[in-house]
C-alpha atoms as one frame of an Amber mdcrd trajectory, in Angstrom:
protein
   0.052  -0.090   0.173   1.445   3.453  -0.857   0.110   6.288   1.252   0.618
   9.996   0.545  -0.811  13.236   2.041  -2.191  15.770  -0.437  -3.372  18.792
   1.573  -5.911  17.405   4.395  -6.507  14.185   2.280  -4.778  10.813   2.567
  -4.194   9.180  -0.691  -3.950   5.367  -0.733  -2.797   3.384  -3.871  -1.278
   0.123  -4.454   2.217  -0.537  -5.765   0.629  -3.737  -7.641   0.801  -3.230
 -11.333  -2.939  -4.201 -11.365  -5.126  -2.033  -8.861  -8.145  -4.081  -9.334
  -6.280  -7.358  -8.530  -4.580  -5.705  -5.591  -7.918  -4.942  -4.110  -8.945
  -8.502  -4.664  -5.802  -9.810  -3.091  -6.200  -7.506   0.055  -9.923  -8.526
   0.408  -8.842 -12.044   0.506  -6.072 -11.229   2.762  -8.873  -9.532   5.188
 -11.151 -12.623   4.835 -13.901 -10.558   3.416 -15.939 -10.091   0.116 -17.123
  -6.842   1.232 -15.452  -3.838  -0.443 -16.590  -1.515   2.270 -15.162  -3.584
   4.920 -11.773  -3.608   3.128 -12.001   0.239   2.584 -12.696   0.729   6.136
  -9.895  -1.446   7.423  -7.330  -0.049   4.676  -8.340   3.478   5.987  -7.835
   2.658   9.695  -4.608   0.656   9.085  -3.330   3.725   7.213  -3.717   6.239
  10.020  -2.418   3.705  12.870   0.963   4.089  11.661   0.695   7.861  11.422
   2.604  10.151  13.707   0.726  13.421  13.827   0.249  14.527  10.107   3.302
  12.424   9.113   1.996   8.992   7.445   4.499   6.120   8.334   3.889   3.795
   5.331   6.255   1.163   6.732   4.039   0.720   9.985   0.844   0.536   7.927
   2.314  -1.986   5.756   3.562  -3.916   8.804   0.379  -4.023  10.134  -1.138
  -5.538   6.982   1.302  -7.916   7.047   0.480  -8.980  10.591  -3.207  -9.436
   9.449  -2.065 -11.549   6.290   0.005 -13.806   8.692  -2.944 -14.315  10.807
  -4.975 -15.546   7.692  -8.345 -14.286   8.998 -11.450 -16.450   7.857 -13.862
 -13.824   8.394 -14.333 -10.011   9.050 -14.154 -10.603  12.877 -10.860 -12.368
  12.643  -9.661  -9.411  10.315 -10.368  -6.896  12.992  -8.910  -8.765  15.764
  -5.668  -9.236  13.789  -5.613  -5.496  13.126  -5.869  -4.894  16.749  -3.143
  -7.549  17.505  -0.806  -5.573  15.161  -1.802  -2.204  16.543  -1.289  -3.483
  20.222   2.267  -5.146  18.860   3.318  -1.793  17.655   2.434   0.052  20.886
   4.095  -2.744  22.942   7.389  -2.129  20.893   7.095   1.511  21.267   6.590
   1.366  25.230   9.718  -1.436  25.167  11.711   1.354  23.240  10.606   3.903
  25.689  11.574   1.714  28.812  15.116   1.627  27.285  15.412   5.408  27.191
  14.029   6.223  30.543  15.772   9.047  32.476  14.113   8.714  35.811  12.174
   6.132  38.014   8.644   7.708  37.464   9.130   7.353  33.600  10.625   3.716
  34.265   7.373   2.944  36.333   4.885   4.553  34.070   6.529   2.651  30.765
   6.783  -0.548  32.681   3.220  -0.649  33.543   2.091   0.340  30.010   4.222
  -2.282  28.456   2.814  -4.901  30.891  -0.634  -3.985  30.090  -0.032  -4.155
  26.339   1.939  -7.593  26.599  -0.988  -8.879  28.573  -3.447  -7.414  26.106
  -1.790  -9.063  23.263  -1.823 -12.537  24.924  -5.469 -12.057  25.793  -6.089
 -11.325  22.098  -4.265 -14.215  21.077  -6.304 -16.550  23.543  -9.546 -15.023
  22.028  -8.559 -15.696  18.283  -7.989 -19.329  19.527 -11.254 -19.720  21.309
 -13.033 -17.934  18.329 -11.401 -20.325  15.815 -12.176 -23.516  18.039 -15.667
 -22.485  19.013 -14.662 -22.225  22.506 -14.281 -25.976  22.524 -11.275 -27.709
  24.186 -10.115 -31.139  23.235  -8.503 -33.292  26.126  -6.349 -36.390  25.017
  -5.679 -38.851  27.533  -2.673 -40.796  26.814  -2.285 -43.146  29.617  -4.898
 -44.695  32.356  -4.075 -47.140  35.132  -6.881 -48.896  36.953  -5.681 -50.997
  39.769  -7.253 -54.181  40.871 -10.882 -53.636  42.208 -10.782 -50.007  40.802
 -13.477 -48.888  37.972 -12.873 -46.790  34.867 -15.459 -44.977  33.117 -15.121
 -43.336  29.803 -17.826 -41.078  28.479 -20.558 -38.633  29.918 -21.621 -39.508
  33.574 -24.781 -38.259  35.408 -25.681 -38.608  38.968 -29.099 -39.141  40.444
 -32.016 -37.093  39.651 -35.338 -37.556  37.840 -35.359 -40.596  35.449 -32.112
 -41.946  36.914 -31.407 -45.735  36.714 -29.101 -45.544  39.996 -30.331 -47.032
  43.210
């Protein structure tokens, strides 16, 4: 993605030789068929990397590459991937600040922010995992030992209640 400020207007173009194909490829990267969604995400990504009125094309393209790496399956995953990329960028910015503090209050503030951002990223990773698996967990038992006189039950178990066959 190529970004350029013309007055108060941000111009977005693609470096790909075929702009129509570039749009289709970006939509595929975002897991969407909706051009309005793609334009909205593209607009948000383009300003996330901005520093005031200075556009940072490298940061914006990095953020798109993070989304591409997540390989979102739908718009919700794409939005989460954009947030994950933004949180990662902010985390790296705070790590850089922590390395350049000049006093204890600056160190404390940078450390707290860095810690919160890192935890947020981990939470986002868990949210993506839960969303993709439908919130279900799979447990594999590799070894079971039943001693003499013991009982092993595999499967669902219900205790007492109406209609129970237990005595």
